[in-house]
XYZ file of C-alpha atoms in Angstrom:
566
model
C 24.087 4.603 161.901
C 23.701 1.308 162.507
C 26.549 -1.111 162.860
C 26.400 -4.661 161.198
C 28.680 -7.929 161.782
C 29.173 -10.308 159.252
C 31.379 -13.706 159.001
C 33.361 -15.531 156.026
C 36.118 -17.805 155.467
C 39.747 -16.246 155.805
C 42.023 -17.036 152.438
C 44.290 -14.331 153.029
C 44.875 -13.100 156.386
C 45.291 -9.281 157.573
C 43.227 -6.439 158.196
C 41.771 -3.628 155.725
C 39.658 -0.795 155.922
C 37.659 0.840 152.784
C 35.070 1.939 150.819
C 32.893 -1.394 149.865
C 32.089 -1.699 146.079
C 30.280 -3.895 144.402
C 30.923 -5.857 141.037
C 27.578 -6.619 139.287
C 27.484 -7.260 135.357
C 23.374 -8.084 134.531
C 24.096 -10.245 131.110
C 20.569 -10.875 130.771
C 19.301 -7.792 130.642
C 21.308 -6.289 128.409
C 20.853 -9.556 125.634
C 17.050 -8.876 125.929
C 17.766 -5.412 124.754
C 20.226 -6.270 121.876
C 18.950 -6.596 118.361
C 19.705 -9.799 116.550
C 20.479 -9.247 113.110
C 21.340 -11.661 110.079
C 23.313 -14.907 110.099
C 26.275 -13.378 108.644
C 26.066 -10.136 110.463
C 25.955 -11.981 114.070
C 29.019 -14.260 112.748
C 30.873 -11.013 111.769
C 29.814 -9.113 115.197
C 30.925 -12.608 116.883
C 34.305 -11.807 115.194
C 34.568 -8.568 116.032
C 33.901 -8.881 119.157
C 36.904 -11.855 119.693
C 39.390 -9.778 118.049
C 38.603 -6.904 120.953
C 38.507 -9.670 123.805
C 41.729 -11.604 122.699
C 43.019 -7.672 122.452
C 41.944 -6.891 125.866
C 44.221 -10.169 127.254
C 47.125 -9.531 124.873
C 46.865 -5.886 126.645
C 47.061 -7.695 129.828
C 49.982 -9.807 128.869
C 52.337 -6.617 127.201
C 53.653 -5.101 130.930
C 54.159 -8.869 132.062
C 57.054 -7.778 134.627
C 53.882 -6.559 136.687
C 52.255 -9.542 137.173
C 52.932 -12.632 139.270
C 53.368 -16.233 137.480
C 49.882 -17.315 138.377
C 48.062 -13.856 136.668
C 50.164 -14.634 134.016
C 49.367 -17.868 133.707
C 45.785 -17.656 134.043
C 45.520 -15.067 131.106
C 47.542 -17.548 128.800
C 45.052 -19.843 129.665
C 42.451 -17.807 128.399
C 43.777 -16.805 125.240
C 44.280 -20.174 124.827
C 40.594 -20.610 125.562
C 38.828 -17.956 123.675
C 40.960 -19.615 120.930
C 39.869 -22.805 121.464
C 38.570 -24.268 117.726
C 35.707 -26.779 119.197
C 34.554 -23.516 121.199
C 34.167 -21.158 118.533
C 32.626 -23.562 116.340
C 29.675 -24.297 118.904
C 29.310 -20.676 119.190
C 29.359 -20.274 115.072
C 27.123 -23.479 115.124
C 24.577 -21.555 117.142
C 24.103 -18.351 115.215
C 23.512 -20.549 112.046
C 20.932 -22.094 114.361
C 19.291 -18.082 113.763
C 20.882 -17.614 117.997
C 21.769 -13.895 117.998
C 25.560 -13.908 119.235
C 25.190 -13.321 122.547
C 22.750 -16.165 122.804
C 24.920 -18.157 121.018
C 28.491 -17.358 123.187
C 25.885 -18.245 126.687
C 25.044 -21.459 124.759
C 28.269 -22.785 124.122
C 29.531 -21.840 127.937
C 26.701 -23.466 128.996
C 27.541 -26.802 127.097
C 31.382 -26.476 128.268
C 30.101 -25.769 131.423
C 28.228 -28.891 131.747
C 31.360 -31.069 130.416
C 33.478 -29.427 133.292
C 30.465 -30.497 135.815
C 31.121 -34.474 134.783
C 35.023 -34.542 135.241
C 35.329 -36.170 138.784
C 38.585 -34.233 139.599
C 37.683 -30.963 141.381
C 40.595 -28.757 140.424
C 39.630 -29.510 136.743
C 36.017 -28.764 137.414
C 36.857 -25.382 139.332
C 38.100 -24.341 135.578
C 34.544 -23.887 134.449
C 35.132 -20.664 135.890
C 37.575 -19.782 133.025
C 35.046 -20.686 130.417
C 32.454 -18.646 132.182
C 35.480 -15.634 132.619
C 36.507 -16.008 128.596
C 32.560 -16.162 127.827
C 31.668 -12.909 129.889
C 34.523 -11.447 128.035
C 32.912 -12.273 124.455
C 29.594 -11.075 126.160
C 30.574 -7.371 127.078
C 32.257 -6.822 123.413
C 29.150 -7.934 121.977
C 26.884 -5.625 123.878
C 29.126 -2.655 124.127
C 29.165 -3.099 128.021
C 31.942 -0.521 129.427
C 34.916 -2.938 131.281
C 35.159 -3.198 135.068
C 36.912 -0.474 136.788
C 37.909 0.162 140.430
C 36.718 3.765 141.528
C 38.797 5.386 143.806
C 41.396 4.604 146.376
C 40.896 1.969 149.673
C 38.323 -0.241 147.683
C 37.249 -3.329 149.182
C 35.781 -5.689 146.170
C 32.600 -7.457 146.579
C 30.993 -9.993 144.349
C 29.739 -13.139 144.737
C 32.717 -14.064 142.400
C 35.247 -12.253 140.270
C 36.643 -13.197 137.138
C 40.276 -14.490 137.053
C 41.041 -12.029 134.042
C 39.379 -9.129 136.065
C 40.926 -9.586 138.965
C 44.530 -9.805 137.134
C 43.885 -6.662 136.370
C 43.341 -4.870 139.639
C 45.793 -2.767 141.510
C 46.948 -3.485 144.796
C 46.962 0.905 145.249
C 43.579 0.592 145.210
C 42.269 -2.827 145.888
C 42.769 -3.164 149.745
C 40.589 -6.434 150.111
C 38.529 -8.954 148.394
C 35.137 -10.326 149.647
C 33.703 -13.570 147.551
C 30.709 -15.042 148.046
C 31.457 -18.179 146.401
C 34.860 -19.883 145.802
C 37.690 -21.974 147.165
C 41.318 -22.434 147.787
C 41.808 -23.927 143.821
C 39.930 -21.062 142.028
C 41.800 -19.051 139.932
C 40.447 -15.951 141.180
C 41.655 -16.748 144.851
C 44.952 -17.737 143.647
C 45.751 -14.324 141.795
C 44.127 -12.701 144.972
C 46.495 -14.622 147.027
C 49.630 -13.792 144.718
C 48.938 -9.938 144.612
C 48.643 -10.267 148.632
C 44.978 -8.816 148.815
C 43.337 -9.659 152.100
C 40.536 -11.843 150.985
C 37.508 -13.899 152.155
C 35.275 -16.066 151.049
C 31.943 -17.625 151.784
C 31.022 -13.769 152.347
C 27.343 -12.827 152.211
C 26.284 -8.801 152.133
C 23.170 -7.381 150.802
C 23.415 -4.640 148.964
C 20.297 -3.119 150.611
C 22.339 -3.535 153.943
C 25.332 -1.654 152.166
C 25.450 0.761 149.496
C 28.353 1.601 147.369
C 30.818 3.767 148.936
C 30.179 2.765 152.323
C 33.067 2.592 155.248
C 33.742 -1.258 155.699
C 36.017 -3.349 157.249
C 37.961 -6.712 156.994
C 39.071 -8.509 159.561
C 40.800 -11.797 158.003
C 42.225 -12.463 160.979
C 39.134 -13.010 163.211
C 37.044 -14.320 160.251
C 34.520 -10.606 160.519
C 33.544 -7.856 158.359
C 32.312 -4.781 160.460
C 29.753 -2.755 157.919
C 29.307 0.795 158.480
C 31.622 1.065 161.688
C 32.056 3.565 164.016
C 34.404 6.427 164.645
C 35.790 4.403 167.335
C 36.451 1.061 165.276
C 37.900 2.767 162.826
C 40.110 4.985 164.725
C 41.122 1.182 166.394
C 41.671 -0.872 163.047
C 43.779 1.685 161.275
C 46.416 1.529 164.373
C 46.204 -2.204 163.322
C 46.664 -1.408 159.853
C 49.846 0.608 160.247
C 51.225 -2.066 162.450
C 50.555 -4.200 159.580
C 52.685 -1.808 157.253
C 55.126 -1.316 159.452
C 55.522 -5.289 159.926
C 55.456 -5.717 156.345
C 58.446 -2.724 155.473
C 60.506 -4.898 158.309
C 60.028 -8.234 157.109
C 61.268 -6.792 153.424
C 63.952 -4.973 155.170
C 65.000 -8.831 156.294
C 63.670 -10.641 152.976
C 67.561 -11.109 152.194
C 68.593 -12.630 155.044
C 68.854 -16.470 155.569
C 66.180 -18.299 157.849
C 67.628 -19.645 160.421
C 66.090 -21.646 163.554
C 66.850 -20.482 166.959
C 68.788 -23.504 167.452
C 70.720 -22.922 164.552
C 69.280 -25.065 161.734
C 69.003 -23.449 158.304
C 65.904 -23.656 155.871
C 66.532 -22.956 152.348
C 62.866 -20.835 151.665
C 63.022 -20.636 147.505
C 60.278 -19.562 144.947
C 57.453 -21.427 142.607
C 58.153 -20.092 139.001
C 56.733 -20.830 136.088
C 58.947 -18.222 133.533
C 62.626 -17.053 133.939
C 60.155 -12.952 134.225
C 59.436 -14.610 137.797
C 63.026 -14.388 138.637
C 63.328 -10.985 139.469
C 60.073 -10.977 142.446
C 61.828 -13.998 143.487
C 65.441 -12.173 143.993
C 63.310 -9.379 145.895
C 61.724 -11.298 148.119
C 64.475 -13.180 149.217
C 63.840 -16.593 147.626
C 66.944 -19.157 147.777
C 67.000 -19.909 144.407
C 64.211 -22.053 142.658
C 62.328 -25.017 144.346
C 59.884 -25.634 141.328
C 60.784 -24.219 137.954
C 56.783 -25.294 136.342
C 58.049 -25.587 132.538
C 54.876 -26.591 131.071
C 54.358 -23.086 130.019
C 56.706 -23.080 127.679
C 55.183 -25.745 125.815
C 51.229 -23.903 126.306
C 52.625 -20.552 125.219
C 53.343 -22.021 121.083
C 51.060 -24.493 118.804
C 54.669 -26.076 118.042
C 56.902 -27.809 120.318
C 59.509 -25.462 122.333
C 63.083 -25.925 120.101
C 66.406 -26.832 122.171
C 67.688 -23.927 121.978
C 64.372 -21.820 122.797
C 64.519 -24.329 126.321
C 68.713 -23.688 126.663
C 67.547 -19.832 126.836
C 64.917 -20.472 129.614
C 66.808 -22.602 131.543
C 70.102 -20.704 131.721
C 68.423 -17.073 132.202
C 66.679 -18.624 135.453
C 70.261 -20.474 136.684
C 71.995 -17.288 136.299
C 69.733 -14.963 137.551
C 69.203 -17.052 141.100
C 72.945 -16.261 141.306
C 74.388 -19.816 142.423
C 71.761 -21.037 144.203
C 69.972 -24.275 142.837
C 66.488 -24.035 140.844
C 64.826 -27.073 140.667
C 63.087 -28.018 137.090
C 60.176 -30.086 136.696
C 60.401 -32.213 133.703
C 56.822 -31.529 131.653
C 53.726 -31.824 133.464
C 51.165 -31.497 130.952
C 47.808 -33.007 131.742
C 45.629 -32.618 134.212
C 44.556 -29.233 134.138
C 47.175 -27.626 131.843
C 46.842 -28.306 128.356
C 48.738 -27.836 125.208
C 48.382 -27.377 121.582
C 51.240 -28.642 120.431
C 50.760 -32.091 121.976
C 48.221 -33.915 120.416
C 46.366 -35.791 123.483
C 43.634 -37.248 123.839
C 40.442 -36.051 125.736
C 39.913 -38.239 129.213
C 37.324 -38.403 131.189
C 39.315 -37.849 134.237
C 42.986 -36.576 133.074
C 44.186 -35.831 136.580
C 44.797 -40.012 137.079
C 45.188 -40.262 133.143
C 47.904 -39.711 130.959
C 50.157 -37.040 132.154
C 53.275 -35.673 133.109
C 55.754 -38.565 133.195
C 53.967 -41.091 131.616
C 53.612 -38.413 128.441
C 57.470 -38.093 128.796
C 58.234 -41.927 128.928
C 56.338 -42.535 125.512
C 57.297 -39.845 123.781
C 61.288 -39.886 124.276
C 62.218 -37.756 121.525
C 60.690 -34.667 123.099
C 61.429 -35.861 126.543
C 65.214 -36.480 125.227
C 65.577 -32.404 123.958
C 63.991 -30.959 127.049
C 66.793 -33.155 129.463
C 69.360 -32.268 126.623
C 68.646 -28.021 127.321
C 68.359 -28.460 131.100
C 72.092 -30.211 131.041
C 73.239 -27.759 128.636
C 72.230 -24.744 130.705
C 73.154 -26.718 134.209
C 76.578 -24.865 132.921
C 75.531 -21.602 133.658
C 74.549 -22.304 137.097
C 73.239 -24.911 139.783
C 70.468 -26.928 138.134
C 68.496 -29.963 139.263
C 65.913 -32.414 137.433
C 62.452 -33.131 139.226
C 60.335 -35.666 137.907
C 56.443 -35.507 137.976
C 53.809 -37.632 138.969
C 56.038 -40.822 139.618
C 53.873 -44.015 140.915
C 56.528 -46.750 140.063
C 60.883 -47.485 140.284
C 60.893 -48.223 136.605
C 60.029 -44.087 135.855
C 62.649 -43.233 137.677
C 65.050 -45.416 136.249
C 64.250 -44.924 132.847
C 64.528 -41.232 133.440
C 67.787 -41.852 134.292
C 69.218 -44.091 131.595
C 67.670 -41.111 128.893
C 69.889 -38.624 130.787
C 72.792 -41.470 130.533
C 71.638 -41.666 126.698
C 71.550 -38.051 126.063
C 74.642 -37.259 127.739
C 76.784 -39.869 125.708
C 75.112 -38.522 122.743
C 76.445 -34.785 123.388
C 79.728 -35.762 124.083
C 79.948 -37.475 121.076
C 78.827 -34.024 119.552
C 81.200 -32.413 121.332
C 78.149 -30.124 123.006
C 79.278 -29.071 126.565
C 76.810 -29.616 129.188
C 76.972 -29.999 132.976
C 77.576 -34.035 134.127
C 76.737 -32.956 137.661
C 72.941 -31.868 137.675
C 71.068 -33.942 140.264
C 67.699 -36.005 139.709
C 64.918 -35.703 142.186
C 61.020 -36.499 142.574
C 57.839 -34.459 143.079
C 56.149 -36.649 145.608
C 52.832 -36.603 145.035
C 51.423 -39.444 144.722
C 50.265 -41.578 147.812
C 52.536 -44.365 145.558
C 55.440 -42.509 145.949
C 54.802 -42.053 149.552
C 54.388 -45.551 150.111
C 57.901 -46.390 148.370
C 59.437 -43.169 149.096
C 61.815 -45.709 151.225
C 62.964 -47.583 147.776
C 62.686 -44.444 145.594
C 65.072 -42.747 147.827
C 67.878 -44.988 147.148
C 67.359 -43.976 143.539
C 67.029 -40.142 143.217
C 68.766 -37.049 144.993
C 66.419 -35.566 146.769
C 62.322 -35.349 147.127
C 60.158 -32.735 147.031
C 56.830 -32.933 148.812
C 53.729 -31.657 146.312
C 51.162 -30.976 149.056
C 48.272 -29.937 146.656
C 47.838 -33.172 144.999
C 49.100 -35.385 147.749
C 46.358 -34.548 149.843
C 43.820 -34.664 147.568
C 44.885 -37.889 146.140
C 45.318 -39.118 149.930
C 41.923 -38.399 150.551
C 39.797 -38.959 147.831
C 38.260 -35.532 148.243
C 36.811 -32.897 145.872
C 37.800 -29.889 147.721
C 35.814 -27.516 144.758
C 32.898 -29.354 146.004
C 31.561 -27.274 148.918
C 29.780 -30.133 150.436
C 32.918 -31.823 151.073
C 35.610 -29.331 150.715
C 36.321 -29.507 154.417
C 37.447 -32.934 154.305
C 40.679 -31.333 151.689
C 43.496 -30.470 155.241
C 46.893 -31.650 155.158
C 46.471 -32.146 158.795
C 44.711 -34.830 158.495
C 46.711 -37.705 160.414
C 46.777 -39.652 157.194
C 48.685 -36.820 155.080
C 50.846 -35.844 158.492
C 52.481 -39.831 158.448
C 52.769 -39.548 155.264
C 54.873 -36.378 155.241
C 56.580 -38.056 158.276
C 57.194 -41.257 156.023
C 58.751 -39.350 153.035
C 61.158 -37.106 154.994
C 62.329 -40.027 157.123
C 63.317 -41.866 154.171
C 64.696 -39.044 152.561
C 67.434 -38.718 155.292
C 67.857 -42.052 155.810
C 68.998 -42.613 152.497
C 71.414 -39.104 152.679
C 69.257 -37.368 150.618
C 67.561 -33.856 151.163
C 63.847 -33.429 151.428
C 61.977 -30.371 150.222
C 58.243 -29.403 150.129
C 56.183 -27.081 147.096
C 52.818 -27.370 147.580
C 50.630 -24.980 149.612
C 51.052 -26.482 152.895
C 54.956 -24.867 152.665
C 53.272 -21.674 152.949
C 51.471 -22.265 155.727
C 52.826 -20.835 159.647
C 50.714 -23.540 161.498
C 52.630 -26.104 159.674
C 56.015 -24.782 159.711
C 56.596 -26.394 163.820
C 55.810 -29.704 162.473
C 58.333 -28.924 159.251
C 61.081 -27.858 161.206
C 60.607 -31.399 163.749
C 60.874 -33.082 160.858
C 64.506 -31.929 159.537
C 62.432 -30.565 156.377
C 65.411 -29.074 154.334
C 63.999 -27.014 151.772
C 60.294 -25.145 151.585
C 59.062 -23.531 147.808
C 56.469 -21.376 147.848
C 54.911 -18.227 145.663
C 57.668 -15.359 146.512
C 55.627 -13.091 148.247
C 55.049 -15.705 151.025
C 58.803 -15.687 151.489
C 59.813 -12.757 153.821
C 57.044 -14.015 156.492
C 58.400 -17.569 156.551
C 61.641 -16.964 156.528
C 61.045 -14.575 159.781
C 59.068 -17.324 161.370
C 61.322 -19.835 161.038
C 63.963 -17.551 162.427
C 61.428 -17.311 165.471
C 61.485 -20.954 166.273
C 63.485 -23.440 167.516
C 63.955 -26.593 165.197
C 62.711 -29.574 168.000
C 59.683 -27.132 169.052
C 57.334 -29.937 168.141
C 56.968 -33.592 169.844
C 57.084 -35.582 166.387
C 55.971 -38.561 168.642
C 53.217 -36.903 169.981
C 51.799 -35.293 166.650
C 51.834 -38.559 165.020
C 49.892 -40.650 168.199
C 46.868 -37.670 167.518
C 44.094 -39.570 165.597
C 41.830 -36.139 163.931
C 42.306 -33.562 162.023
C 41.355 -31.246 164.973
C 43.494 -33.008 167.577
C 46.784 -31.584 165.317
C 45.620 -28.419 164.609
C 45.011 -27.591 168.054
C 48.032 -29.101 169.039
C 50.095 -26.841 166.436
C 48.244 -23.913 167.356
C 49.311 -24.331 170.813
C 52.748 -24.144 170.029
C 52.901 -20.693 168.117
């Protein structure tokens, strides 16, 4: 038997060993064997077939305890997709244009597809893949195609991409590791892979005529390899690794509880990313300090009318009590971007991700902005609650933030509503603005909190879905490492605490150059909590030369430089 090596990009690092099988669906074929019948017989097929696809999600949806706030957010998304009006009409459009329905449901995707392609902002333009995902969906109801199962136990996926909604799906007692051939750090797909802690990576290329179905393979995400067809030796080798890498993980949960502490004594409050009060209980298990970025957009995306006070009061205070005294930090809506909602009426932009969003929504439509502060005061009385506001570029957001809370505060009393008086306000900074003033904003607020994901990319100027250029997107870049620098600094200059939620929190290279720093808080998903937290206790606060991390002048220079010290 012949043994093969092949490379790929590490996502999600670890080792697994399995049987490799693949995930084909042939579309085409399949339409050229359908029949088309009449106008109104395709329309009512059309509508058949979407009341078994938005089924199929709502089915995904019931047991939502089981999956993790980004599956569950991605399958929201698409039933808010396949319900999408302007959608379904091109599709309808088409069969009166004598398309057969499947014909018609490729169309339309198409013609979305092609508006994704012209939005300059790469995380929007990664969501083609949804539209594509919520298409396929329509496409195997329509031609009686059986759904995607896994077969067996020890599978390691391979396609040259997965569907977001498929791989919610999948079972980590089966699914041992995902190989992609396409896709980056944004997609959907690699985000739910990353959430359900599959060892995945992408950039993979296997031909199926070098590997069959069924065939022993396996991942190395470590070393960036995929051995196909090993030997009895490798194997016998890898699966000692693999039962280290249980045995590491059953320790690390055994600890999950425990604080994070630096060698030298300095402690790191490691909370969770939420984006429902269902997320609380993963983040209680995994040891998460509370909340560091409550995402309450998703109560507004989940209703085609605006959340009520109460309905927000509910949220709010399940969350506070359930993290048990510790503070959870709520983001003020962020709609816009890529997160859209039907019960805002907004605009289509050509680029929403520097249009109108978040704040700026909130700012010029104060009646809605006033109930959501109104709920988060009311249920700062059932535990310790803080305001973050989003995408701030300019002083006067932040202050007029602050005099609604003044406004909405004298108008409860005056209702004689009891509410909390003591909730702090902070900022997301995310915004190379914000970075730039974070000296004069931090005067102003309670504390920051560092949004990696857009920082960089704003930083930068870099579409890291493009693939030509996705290796410029690093928060190691020496621009993005100042301006981390910059923001902390002023943070505890001005007394104030300084937290980070984007991906770079995550991330064990970084953590020396977090801990230098005096970071105070890190947010992440939950699951990445137990192997921070145990890192952190592993290192000793001053580990890194600030000074000499901030003289390096590439990208390369402080990544080696990190990697040196772990």
């Amino acid at each position: 038997m012949k043994q093969m090596h092949k490379t790929g990009n590490v996502v999600v690092e670890g080792v697994a060993i399995g049987k490799i099988q693949f995930l084909n669906a042939d579309y085409e074929e399949q339409i050229k064997r359908y029949m088309t019948g009449t106008e109104e017989e395709e329309k009512k097929r059309y509508q058949e077939a979407h009341t078994l696809a938005k089924d199929d999600l709502d089915s995904l949806l019931e047991d939502r305890d089981s999956l993790s706030e980004s599956e569950a957010e991605i399958i929201e998304a698409h039933q808010l997709m396949i319900d999408d009006i302007t959608f379904e009409d091109a599709i309808l459009g088409y069969i009166e244009q004598k398309m057969s329905a499947p014909s018609a449901v490729l169309k339309a995707v198409d013609d979305f597809k092609a508006m994704f392609e012209e939005i300059d902002d790469e995380y929007l333009r990664e969501r083609q893949k949804d539209i594509v995902d919520v298409g396929n969906r329509l496409l195997r109801k329509l031609l009686h195609m059986k759904e995607f199962s896994v077969v067996g136990a020890d599978v390691i996926l391979c396609a040259k991409d997965i569907e977001p909604s498929i791989m919610a799906g999948l079972s980590e007692k089966q699914v041992k590791a995902i190989l992609l051939g396409s896709g980056s750090k944004t997609s959907h797909t690699v985000i739910i892979a990353k959430a359900k802690g599959f060892v995945t990576m992408v950039g993979v290329e296997l031909d199926e005529t070098e590997i069959a179905d069924g065939d022993d393979i396996i991942v190395d995400a470590v070393k960036g390899e995929i051995i196909l067809k090993p030997s009895e030796e490798e194997l016998s080798r890898y699966k000692e690794q693999v039962q280290k890498q249980e045995e590491q993980r059953k320790y690390l949960m055994g600890k999950a509880k425990q604080p994070a502490v630096t060698t030298d004594g300095k402690e790191i409050l490691v909370s969770a990313n939420i984006s429902r009060p269902t997320d609380m209980e993963k983040a209680v298990e995994y040891g998460c300090h509370g909340v560091g970025l409550y995402r309450t957009e998703f109560l507004f995306m989940e209703s085609a009318q605006l959340p009520d006070e109460e309905k927000q009061v509910a949220a709010y205070r399940s969350v506070a009590e359930q993290a048990g005294g510790n503070l959870c930090v709520i983001r003020t809506l962020d709609i816009g971007g890529d997160k859209h909602c039907d019960c805002l009426s907004l605009e289509e932009e050509d680029n929403p991700f520097l249009g109108f969003r978040a704040i700026r929504i909130c700012l010029q439509q104060k009646d809605m902005f006033k109930v959501q502060l109104r709920s988060i005061l009311r249920a700062g009385l059932y535990g310790k609650l803080a305001i973050m506001i989003p995408m701030v570029t300019m002083l006067s957001e932040i202050l007029e933030t602050k005099q609604l809370i003044e406004e909405v505060k004298e108008e409860m009393r005056k209702e004689n509503i009891p509410f909390a008086e003591d909730v702090p306000v902070g900022i997301m900074v995310e915004t190379p603005a914000s970075a730039v003033m974070a000296p004069l904003f931090a005067k102003h607020v309670d504390f920051f909190s560092i949004g990696t994901n857009d920082l960089v990319q704003y930083t930068l100027a870099v579409d890291r879905g493009n693939q030509s250029v996705s290796y410029l997107y690093d928060y190691f870049n020496p621009a993005v490492i100042h301006s981390i620098h910059r923001v902390i600094t002023a943070a505890h200059e001005a007394g104030i605490w300084a937290g980070m939620c984007g991906e770079m929190a995550g991330d064990k290279l970084a953590l020396p150059f977090l801990l230098a720093l005096g970071i105070d808080e890190l947010s992440m998903s939950a699951s990445q909590a137990p192997v921070v937290k145990e890192q952190i206790r592993n290192l000793e606060s001053g580990i890194c030369d600030v000074d000499k991390i901030l003289s390096l002048t590439t990208t390369e220079e402080v990544r080696e430089y990190l990697q040196s010290l772990l």
